[in-house]
């Protein structure tokens, strides 16, 4: 089930994004998310058996694994995993599955900038596809501040190299609040607040896209 | 609340959608009070005075006041009262451990079979298929299975499966097969003479008169999820004419 969206230049411009759900047969939920040239594949397993050493008595144990395109996972992937895991744990109703494990595996297919937001979007679509109960949806938006002080949303890798700050936010669908933020570089408080406002505006397009793609998926079956 | 829910029946909803109480739900001190309750099934959860959607799917309604979200999924979560197909994995003392596809293995006591006593133990080996009903199934306890009903009769449950093939399908397909007036079930049963056991945990066991027919039915089951009704009828006609 593939859905594509094209965004022309507006005040908040995102690259062309698309997603496909339920494309892998083994995982309980799977999704692929594409933003411009950045592409990510997500697979979700659970609720499944958990090792006694890792079990939590009142919640599900969520494990996120990010595999880079080339090479073995390193410290960079570990920090991305922590960001994704904290966002997922905030939105999943994990108290419904105590002493179980939920495993989310994200494979980077191509990285052309805004990788963390693409991972977050792919994770949310995979969680929805698996049918896991959530309190809200979440999406990831990246923006970069270049040397002139302009804010660029959804930057490519080339744009990210020239910018003095890169900020990624995870936004929730109910109140448009910031669930997680990951930033690199130097910026002022005023610029931070501007970036949050821009990302909240951009998140509306993503949530509308989520809703449309889920609607298309369910319209096919009787 | 009922009106708010009924207005969205048949729509696709995503987690985070809420239904708020309407003005007419407020109890009036002067007029007569009518009490209306809405029963919220899987996918809907109560959060104070609101009803929130927790999985993405289609909002379904059954008269008079039952609402639930129908979602596609593959992973089974045990629910009390459902009949499932399990695979016996361990035989330890008086209890069998059965894999039902959930996060924890279920336990099945050897006395939960028809006519079983301490002297007359049932003939169950590791690897056998068992059709049983979930007696205890909640998030805090280990699931328990029984192969008898309340009156002590087997009622079709117990060990089965000599010959035949068990396949794994999605939960949505199982619900479609077990629906009261199911086109899919009537088409499949009209195809070849066969026996079928459908477990609510997404497992279906099929046995037909020859191995080839069994394999054809299993392949059809796994492919029917992605076919529309018209495509399915075309495919079934082709098979009936012996094209495969």
Short mmCIF file of C-alpha atoms in Angstrom, two decimals:
data_model
loop_
_atom_site.label_atom_id
_atom_site.label_comp_id
_atom_site.label_asym_id
_atom_site.label_seq_id
_atom_site.Cartn_x
_atom_site.Cartn_y
_atom_site.Cartn_z
CA UNK A 1 0.00 0.00 0.00
CA UNK A 2 1.95 3.03 -1.29
CA UNK A 3 1.05 6.66 -0.75
CA UNK A 4 3.02 9.63 -2.09
CA UNK A 5 2.78 13.36 -1.40
CA UNK A 6 4.44 16.20 -3.26
CA UNK A 7 4.90 19.56 -1.57
CA UNK A 8 5.53 22.56 -3.79
CA UNK A 9 7.14 25.70 -2.34
CA UNK A 10 5.00 27.15 0.43
CA UNK A 11 6.06 28.91 3.58
CA UNK A 12 7.08 25.58 5.10
CA UNK A 13 8.47 23.36 2.41
CA UNK A 14 9.16 19.68 2.93
CA UNK A 15 10.67 17.36 0.37
CA UNK A 16 8.48 14.89 -1.44
CA UNK A 17 7.61 12.14 1.02
CA UNK A 18 5.96 8.76 0.71
CA UNK A 19 5.36 5.59 2.66
CA UNK A 20 4.36 1.98 2.21
CA UNK A 21 2.87 -0.22 4.95
CA UNK A 22 2.81 -3.97 5.47
CA UNK A 23 5.51 -4.70 2.93
CA UNK A 24 7.44 -7.34 4.93
CA UNK A 25 5.88 -10.71 5.67
CA UNK A 26 7.77 -11.74 8.82
CA UNK A 27 7.41 -8.75 11.16
CA UNK A 28 4.06 -8.03 12.82
CA UNK A 29 4.15 -4.51 11.43
CA UNK A 30 6.39 -2.93 8.82
CA UNK A 31 6.65 0.35 6.97
CA UNK A 32 9.00 2.17 4.68
CA UNK A 33 9.25 5.96 4.75
CA UNK A 34 10.89 8.10 2.09
CA UNK A 35 11.69 11.84 2.44
CA UNK A 36 13.31 13.12 -0.74
CA UNK A 37 16.28 10.77 -1.10
CA UNK A 38 16.42 9.69 2.55
CA UNK A 39 14.76 6.30 2.88
CA UNK A 40 14.19 4.11 5.91
CA UNK A 41 12.67 0.62 6.41
CA UNK A 42 11.06 -0.25 9.77
CA UNK A 43 9.99 -3.63 11.13
CA UNK A 44 8.09 -4.14 14.39
CA UNK A 45 7.86 -7.40 16.35
CA UNK A 46 5.67 -7.77 19.39
CA UNK A 47 4.36 -8.27 21.95
CA UNK A 48 6.64 -11.30 22.15
CA UNK A 49 8.58 -13.29 24.75
CA UNK A 50 11.18 -11.45 26.73
CA UNK A 51 14.30 -12.62 28.56
CA UNK A 52 13.84 -12.68 32.31
CA UNK A 53 16.81 -10.34 32.75
CA UNK A 54 15.15 -7.70 30.58
CA UNK A 55 11.53 -8.03 31.65
CA UNK A 56 9.74 -5.16 33.42
CA UNK A 57 6.93 -6.22 35.74
CA UNK A 58 4.39 -3.58 34.73
CA UNK A 59 5.34 -2.45 31.20
CA UNK A 60 6.53 -3.81 27.90
CA UNK A 61 10.27 -3.67 27.20
CA UNK A 62 10.82 -1.63 24.04
CA UNK A 63 14.04 -2.26 22.15
CA UNK A 64 15.04 -0.18 19.13
CA UNK A 65 17.82 -1.26 16.76
CA UNK A 66 19.08 1.01 14.00
CA UNK A 67 21.18 -0.58 11.27
CA UNK A 68 23.24 1.84 9.14
CA UNK A 69 23.52 1.40 5.41
CA UNK A 70 27.18 0.39 5.57
CA UNK A 71 29.09 -1.14 8.45
CA UNK A 72 28.14 -2.13 11.97
CA UNK A 73 26.06 0.02 14.33
CA UNK A 74 28.25 2.48 16.22
CA UNK A 75 27.83 5.19 18.84
CA UNK A 76 25.94 7.44 16.42
CA UNK A 77 23.29 4.76 15.92
CA UNK A 78 23.05 4.24 19.68
CA UNK A 79 22.21 7.90 20.24
CA UNK A 80 19.63 7.84 17.44
CA UNK A 81 18.15 4.69 19.01
CA UNK A 82 17.77 6.45 22.34
CA UNK A 83 15.90 9.35 20.73
CA UNK A 84 13.53 7.04 18.88
CA UNK A 85 13.00 4.81 21.89
CA UNK A 86 12.10 7.66 24.20
CA UNK A 87 9.59 9.01 21.72
CA UNK A 88 7.98 5.61 21.17
CA UNK A 89 7.77 4.88 24.88
CA UNK A 90 6.03 8.19 25.47
CA UNK A 91 3.30 7.41 22.98
CA UNK A 92 2.85 3.62 23.29
CA UNK A 93 0.47 2.25 25.92
CA UNK A 94 3.08 -0.19 27.12
CA UNK A 95 1.30 -0.89 30.42
CA UNK A 96 -1.06 -3.13 28.44
CA UNK A 97 1.70 -5.70 27.82
CA UNK A 98 3.70 -6.27 31.01
CA UNK A 99 6.57 -8.75 30.85
CA UNK A 100 6.60 -8.68 27.05
CA UNK A 101 9.05 -7.34 24.54
CA UNK A 102 8.46 -4.98 21.65
CA UNK A 103 11.31 -4.86 19.14
CA UNK A 104 11.60 -2.15 16.50
CA UNK A 105 14.28 -2.57 13.83
CA UNK A 106 15.07 0.37 11.56
CA UNK A 107 17.25 -0.07 8.50
CA UNK A 108 18.73 3.02 6.85
CA UNK A 109 18.36 2.48 3.13
CA UNK A 110 19.78 5.85 2.09
CA UNK A 111 20.77 8.90 4.11
CA UNK A 112 20.46 12.28 2.40
CA UNK A 113 19.86 14.51 5.43
CA UNK A 114 17.05 14.65 8.05
CA UNK A 115 17.76 11.05 9.00
CA UNK A 116 16.39 11.20 12.55
CA UNK A 117 13.05 12.62 11.44
CA UNK A 118 12.74 9.98 8.72
CA UNK A 119 13.48 7.28 11.33
CA UNK A 120 10.80 8.70 13.63
CA UNK A 121 8.21 8.80 10.85
CA UNK A 122 9.02 5.26 9.76
CA UNK A 123 8.80 4.07 13.38
CA UNK A 124 5.37 5.66 13.85
CA UNK A 125 4.00 4.06 10.68
CA UNK A 126 5.38 0.66 11.68
CA UNK A 127 3.79 0.93 15.14
CA UNK A 128 0.45 1.80 13.52
CA UNK A 129 0.78 -1.08 11.07
CA UNK A 130 1.43 -3.55 13.88
CA UNK A 131 -1.80 -2.48 15.59
CA UNK A 132 -0.10 -1.56 18.87
CA UNK A 133 -2.20 0.72 21.06
CA UNK A 134 -0.89 4.27 21.22
CA UNK A 135 -2.08 7.37 23.02
CA UNK A 136 -1.12 9.65 20.13
CA UNK A 137 0.77 9.64 16.84
CA UNK A 138 4.12 11.33 16.51
CA UNK A 139 6.17 12.67 13.64
CA UNK A 140 9.71 13.93 13.24
CA UNK A 141 10.67 17.22 11.59
CA UNK A 142 14.22 18.50 11.07
CA UNK A 143 15.16 22.10 10.46
CA UNK A 144 18.53 23.72 9.96
CA UNK A 145 19.74 27.29 10.53
CA UNK A 146 22.23 28.47 7.93
CA UNK A 147 24.87 31.17 8.24
CA UNK A 148 22.37 33.92 7.26
CA UNK A 149 19.95 32.95 10.03
CA UNK A 150 17.41 31.44 7.61
CA UNK A 151 15.50 28.38 8.73
CA UNK A 152 15.43 25.50 6.22
CA UNK A 153 13.02 22.65 6.92
CA UNK A 154 13.85 19.08 5.91
CA UNK A 155 17.43 19.84 4.79
CA UNK A 156 19.40 17.60 2.47
CA UNK A 157 22.86 16.35 3.45
CA UNK A 158 24.51 19.12 1.42
CA UNK A 159 22.40 21.80 3.13
CA UNK A 160 23.13 20.28 6.55
CA UNK A 161 26.88 20.57 5.98
CA UNK A 162 26.64 24.32 5.38
CA UNK A 163 24.40 25.08 8.35
CA UNK A 164 25.52 26.20 11.75
CA UNK A 165 22.75 24.38 13.64
CA UNK A 166 20.52 21.35 13.00
CA UNK A 167 17.45 20.76 15.17
CA UNK A 168 15.14 17.73 15.10
CA UNK A 169 11.86 17.63 17.01
CA UNK A 170 9.32 14.88 17.56
CA UNK A 171 5.82 16.39 17.67
CA UNK A 172 2.71 14.64 18.98
CA UNK A 173 -0.59 14.64 17.15
CA UNK A 174 -3.01 15.64 19.93
CA UNK A 175 -1.58 18.92 21.24
CA UNK A 176 1.27 19.52 18.78
CA UNK A 177 3.68 19.54 21.69
CA UNK A 178 7.36 18.70 21.44
CA UNK A 179 8.00 15.14 22.67
CA UNK A 180 11.72 14.90 21.97
CA UNK A 181 14.37 17.26 20.70
CA UNK A 182 17.83 16.56 19.39
CA UNK A 183 19.99 19.52 18.38
CA UNK A 184 23.50 20.13 17.15
CA UNK A 185 25.26 23.44 16.74
CA UNK A 186 24.76 26.89 18.25
CA UNK A 187 21.59 28.96 18.11
CA UNK A 188 19.79 31.54 20.24
CA UNK A 189 16.68 31.01 22.35
CA UNK A 190 14.65 33.09 19.89
CA UNK A 191 15.81 30.92 17.00
CA UNK A 192 14.91 27.79 18.97
CA UNK A 193 11.37 29.02 19.49
CA UNK A 194 11.06 29.97 15.82
CA UNK A 195 12.24 26.51 14.80
CA UNK A 196 9.73 24.85 17.12
CA UNK A 197 6.92 26.92 15.59
CA UNK A 198 8.04 26.06 12.06
CA UNK A 199 8.26 22.37 12.90
CA UNK A 200 4.82 22.37 14.50
CA UNK A 201 3.41 23.85 11.30
CA UNK A 202 5.18 21.27 9.18
CA UNK A 203 3.92 18.45 11.39
CA UNK A 204 0.35 19.19 10.36
CA UNK A 205 1.13 18.16 6.78
CA UNK A 206 2.71 14.95 8.01
CA UNK A 207 -0.25 14.05 10.21
CA UNK A 208 -2.63 14.68 7.36
CA UNK A 209 -0.47 12.41 5.22
CA UNK A 210 -0.58 9.68 7.90
CA UNK A 211 -4.34 9.86 8.00
CA UNK A 212 -4.65 9.72 4.20
CA UNK A 213 -2.33 6.75 3.86
CA UNK A 214 -4.13 4.79 6.61
CA UNK A 215 -7.45 5.58 4.94
CA UNK A 216 -6.19 4.31 1.62
CA UNK A 217 -4.93 1.15 3.25
CA UNK A 218 -8.26 0.33 4.87
CA UNK A 219 -10.34 1.29 1.87
CA UNK A 220 -8.94 -1.67 -0.08
CA UNK A 221 -10.29 -4.42 2.14
CA UNK A 222 -13.91 -5.22 2.66
CA UNK B 1 -21.50 10.33 23.37
CA UNK B 2 -23.51 7.72 21.47
CA UNK B 3 -24.33 10.24 18.77
CA UNK B 4 -20.70 11.32 18.49
CA UNK B 5 -19.62 7.69 18.10
CA UNK B 6 -22.41 6.76 15.68
CA UNK B 7 -21.54 9.70 13.45
CA UNK B 8 -18.09 8.24 12.76
CA UNK B 9 -19.06 4.59 12.23
CA UNK B 10 -17.38 3.26 9.11
CA UNK B 11 -14.67 5.93 9.14
CA UNK B 12 -10.99 5.19 9.45
CA UNK B 13 -9.64 6.55 12.74
CA UNK B 14 -6.08 6.94 14.01
CA UNK B 15 -4.67 6.93 17.56
CA UNK B 16 -5.23 10.26 19.24
CA UNK B 17 -8.77 10.84 17.95
CA UNK B 18 -11.15 11.57 20.82
CA UNK B 19 -14.88 11.55 21.33
CA UNK B 20 -16.10 14.12 23.82
CA UNK B 21 -19.36 14.03 25.73
CA UNK B 22 -22.08 16.07 24.12
CA UNK B 23 -24.36 18.60 25.79
CA UNK B 24 -27.24 16.13 25.89
CA UNK B 25 -25.13 13.76 27.98
CA UNK B 26 -25.28 16.13 30.91
CA UNK B 27 -27.77 15.06 33.55
CA UNK B 28 -30.50 17.66 33.92
CA UNK B 29 -31.90 18.39 37.35
CA UNK B 30 -35.35 19.31 36.10
CA UNK B 31 -36.23 16.98 33.24
CA UNK B 32 -36.38 13.18 33.13
CA UNK B 33 -32.99 11.49 32.85
CA UNK B 34 -32.32 8.83 30.24
CA UNK B 35 -29.39 6.60 30.84
CA UNK B 36 -27.46 5.62 27.74
CA UNK B 37 -24.39 3.48 27.91
CA UNK B 38 -21.95 2.89 25.11
CA UNK B 39 -19.93 -0.34 25.24
CA UNK B 40 -16.39 0.28 24.01
CA UNK B 41 -14.62 -2.71 22.53
CA UNK B 42 -11.05 -3.29 21.36
CA UNK B 43 -9.28 -0.17 20.15
CA UNK B 44 -11.34 2.29 22.20
CA UNK B 45 -10.36 3.34 25.67
CA UNK B 46 -11.98 5.53 28.28
CA UNK B 47 -9.97 8.48 29.52
CA UNK B 48 -11.98 10.31 32.17
CA UNK B 49 -15.00 11.76 30.41
CA UNK B 50 -13.71 11.09 26.90
CA UNK B 51 -13.35 8.04 24.71
CA UNK B 52 -9.97 7.84 22.91
CA UNK B 53 -8.99 5.79 19.91
CA UNK B 54 -5.84 3.76 20.54
CA UNK B 55 -5.31 1.76 17.30
CA UNK B 56 -5.81 2.77 13.69
CA UNK B 57 -8.69 1.07 11.92
CA UNK B 58 -12.35 1.29 10.96
CA UNK B 59 -14.94 2.11 13.63
CA UNK B 60 -17.54 -0.64 13.70
CA UNK B 61 -20.94 -0.68 15.35
CA UNK B 62 -23.30 -3.42 16.47
CA UNK B 63 -26.79 -2.48 17.56
CA UNK B 64 -27.68 -1.19 20.05
CA UNK B 65 -24.58 0.35 21.58
CA UNK B 66 -21.42 -1.69 20.97
CA UNK B 67 -18.51 0.10 19.24
CA UNK B 68 -15.04 -1.16 18.42
CA UNK B 69 -12.12 -0.54 16.07
CA UNK B 70 -11.41 -3.21 13.48
CA UNK B 71 -7.68 -3.25 12.89
CA UNK B 72 -5.40 -5.40 10.77
CA UNK B 73 -2.82 -7.24 12.79
CA UNK B 74 -0.81 -10.40 12.84
CA UNK B 75 0.23 -10.81 16.45
CA UNK B 76 -2.29 -12.51 18.75
CA UNK B 77 -3.02 -11.21 22.24
CA UNK B 78 -4.93 -13.76 24.37
CA UNK B 79 -8.54 -12.93 25.19
CA UNK B 80 -10.69 -14.97 27.58
CA UNK B 81 -13.18 -17.25 25.90
CA UNK B 82 -11.56 -17.49 22.48
CA UNK B 83 -10.82 -20.87 20.89
CA UNK B 84 -7.28 -21.17 19.62
CA UNK B 85 -4.98 -23.74 18.04
CA UNK B 86 -1.90 -24.38 20.15
CA UNK B 87 1.23 -26.48 19.72
CA UNK B 88 2.33 -28.50 22.75
CA UNK B 89 5.93 -27.63 23.57
CA UNK B 90 6.58 -29.10 26.99
CA UNK B 91 5.19 -31.82 29.17
CA UNK B 92 6.15 -31.21 32.77
CA UNK B 93 4.39 -33.15 35.49
CA UNK B 94 0.68 -32.40 35.41
CA UNK B 95 0.77 -29.47 33.06
CA UNK B 96 1.43 -29.04 29.35
CA UNK B 97 2.96 -25.84 28.03
CA UNK B 98 1.29 -24.78 24.80
CA UNK B 99 2.47 -22.18 22.30
CA UNK B 100 -0.46 -20.05 21.12
CA UNK B 101 1.56 -17.36 19.39
CA UNK B 102 1.37 -14.81 22.20
CA UNK B 103 4.11 -13.33 24.36
CA UNK B 104 3.78 -16.08 26.95
CA UNK B 105 3.15 -19.79 26.60
CA UNK B 106 -0.20 -21.00 27.91
CA UNK B 107 -0.63 -23.83 30.39
CA UNK B 108 -3.01 -26.75 29.86
CA UNK B 109 -3.69 -29.12 32.71
CA UNK B 110 -3.94 -32.83 31.92
CA UNK B 111 -7.28 -32.97 33.74
CA UNK B 112 -8.86 -30.47 31.32
CA UNK B 113 -9.69 -33.11 28.73
CA UNK B 114 -12.95 -35.01 28.41
CA UNK B 115 -12.91 -38.17 30.46
CA UNK B 116 -9.49 -37.51 31.97
CA UNK B 117 -8.79 -38.65 35.51
CA UNK B 118 -5.64 -39.12 37.50
CA UNK B 119 -5.43 -42.72 36.35
CA UNK B 120 -6.69 -42.13 32.80
CA UNK B 121 -4.29 -39.55 31.37
CA UNK B 122 -4.88 -38.09 27.90
CA UNK B 123 -2.51 -39.13 25.13
CA UNK B 124 -0.80 -35.83 24.36
CA UNK B 125 2.77 -35.65 23.04
CA UNK B 126 5.11 -32.74 22.47
CA UNK B 127 4.43 -31.32 19.01
CA UNK B 128 0.73 -32.18 18.94
CA UNK B 129 -1.87 -29.67 17.78
CA UNK B 130 -4.54 -28.82 20.34
CA UNK B 131 -7.80 -26.91 19.85
CA UNK B 132 -8.63 -25.36 23.20
CA UNK B 133 -10.46 -22.47 24.81
CA UNK B 134 -8.79 -19.76 26.88
CA UNK B 135 -10.05 -19.89 30.42
CA UNK B 136 -7.76 -17.27 31.93
CA UNK B 137 -6.29 -14.54 29.76
CA UNK B 138 -5.29 -11.14 31.04
CA UNK B 139 -2.17 -9.06 30.97
CA UNK B 140 -1.03 -9.95 34.47
CA UNK B 141 -1.34 -13.74 34.51
CA UNK B 142 -0.11 -16.65 32.45
CA UNK B 143 -2.83 -17.76 29.98
CA UNK B 144 -4.62 -21.02 30.78
CA UNK B 145 -6.31 -23.32 28.29
CA UNK B 146 -8.98 -25.97 28.72
CA UNK B 147 -10.28 -28.60 26.30
CA UNK B 148 -13.68 -29.02 27.94
CA UNK B 149 -16.63 -26.69 28.28
CA UNK B 150 -18.49 -25.85 31.47
CA UNK B 151 -20.38 -29.14 31.49
CA UNK B 152 -17.32 -31.33 31.03
CA UNK B 153 -17.88 -32.17 27.34
CA UNK B 154 -15.18 -31.84 24.69
CA UNK B 155 -17.38 -30.05 22.15
CA UNK B 156 -14.88 -30.43 19.32
CA UNK B 157 -11.85 -29.44 21.38
CA UNK B 158 -8.83 -31.56 22.13
CA UNK B 159 -5.89 -33.04 20.28
CA UNK B 160 -6.23 -33.27 16.51
CA UNK B 161 -4.22 -33.05 13.38
CA UNK B 162 -3.04 -36.36 12.06
CA UNK B 163 -2.36 -35.47 8.47
CA UNK B 164 -3.31 -32.05 7.20
CA UNK B 165 -1.35 -28.82 7.23
CA UNK B 166 -1.43 -25.81 9.56
CA UNK B 167 -0.81 -22.34 8.13
CA UNK B 168 -0.48 -18.94 9.74
CA UNK B 169 -2.74 -16.15 8.48
CA UNK B 170 -3.53 -12.67 9.70
CA UNK B 171 -6.13 -12.06 12.40
CA UNK B 172 -8.32 -10.10 9.98
CA UNK B 173 -8.66 -13.12 7.70
CA UNK B 174 -9.63 -15.32 10.63
CA UNK B 175 -12.39 -12.90 11.60
CA UNK B 176 -13.64 -12.91 8.01
CA UNK B 177 -13.68 -16.71 7.96
CA UNK B 178 -15.59 -16.96 11.21
CA UNK B 179 -18.15 -14.24 10.43
CA UNK B 180 -21.71 -15.63 10.41
CA UNK B 181 -22.47 -15.24 6.69
CA UNK B 182 -19.00 -15.52 5.27
CA UNK B 183 -18.62 -15.63 1.47
CA UNK B 184 -15.04 -16.73 1.86
CA UNK B 185 -15.94 -19.73 3.98
CA UNK B 186 -18.76 -20.83 1.68
CA UNK B 187 -16.54 -20.52 -1.41
CA UNK B 188 -13.77 -22.54 0.21
CA UNK B 189 -16.07 -25.27 1.44
CA UNK B 190 -17.68 -25.59 -1.99
CA UNK B 191 -14.28 -26.12 -3.62
CA UNK B 192 -13.07 -29.50 -2.35
CA UNK B 193 -14.32 -31.80 0.41
CA UNK B 194 -12.10 -30.87 3.33
CA UNK B 195 -11.82 -30.42 7.07
CA UNK B 196 -10.80 -27.08 8.50
CA UNK B 197 -10.05 -25.93 12.05
CA UNK B 198 -9.81 -22.17 12.51
CA UNK B 199 -8.07 -20.79 15.59
CA UNK B 200 -8.59 -17.19 16.66
CA UNK B 201 -4.83 -16.80 17.02
CA UNK B 202 -4.36 -16.70 13.27
CA UNK B 203 -3.74 -20.42 12.76
CA UNK B 204 -5.80 -22.52 10.35
CA UNK B 205 -5.47 -26.29 9.92
CA UNK B 206 -6.67 -27.82 6.66
CA UNK B 207 -7.02 -31.43 5.60
CA UNK B 208 -8.42 -32.52 2.25
CA UNK B 209 -8.65 -35.81 0.40
CA UNK B 210 -5.29 -35.45 -1.35
CA UNK B 211 -2.08 -33.59 -0.59
CA UNK B 212 -2.40 -31.43 -3.70
CA UNK B 213 -5.89 -30.23 -2.73
CA UNK B 214 -4.68 -29.46 0.80
CA UNK B 215 -1.85 -27.34 -0.59
CA UNK B 216 -4.19 -25.54 -2.98
CA UNK B 217 -6.56 -24.62 -0.14
CA UNK B 218 -3.66 -23.41 2.04
CA UNK B 219 -2.29 -21.24 -0.77
CA UNK B 220 -5.74 -19.80 -1.41
CA UNK B 221 -6.14 -18.91 2.26
CA UNK B 222 -2.86 -17.06 2.35
CA UNK B 223 -3.57 -15.17 -0.85
CA UNK B 224 -7.21 -14.32 -0.18
CA UNK B 225 -6.21 -11.48 2.12
CA UNK B 226 -5.00 -9.37 -0.75
CA UNK B 227 -7.72 -10.16 -3.26
CA UNK B 228 -10.95 -8.26 -3.74
CA UNK B 229 -14.16 -10.36 -3.89
CA UNK B 230 -14.30 -10.22 -7.69
CA UNK B 231 -10.70 -11.35 -8.12
CA UNK B 232 -11.35 -14.13 -5.64
CA UNK B 233 -14.36 -15.41 -7.60
CA UNK B 234 -12.36 -15.43 -10.81
CA UNK B 235 -9.56 -17.41 -9.14
CA UNK B 236 -11.95 -19.92 -7.62
CA UNK B 237 -13.64 -20.47 -10.96
CA UNK B 238 -10.31 -21.19 -12.56
CA UNK B 239 -9.51 -23.76 -9.91
CA UNK B 240 -12.89 -25.39 -10.17
CA UNK B 241 -12.35 -25.84 -13.86
CA UNK B 242 -9.08 -27.57 -13.11
CA UNK B 243 -6.81 -24.94 -14.67
CA UNK B 244 -4.35 -25.29 -11.78
#
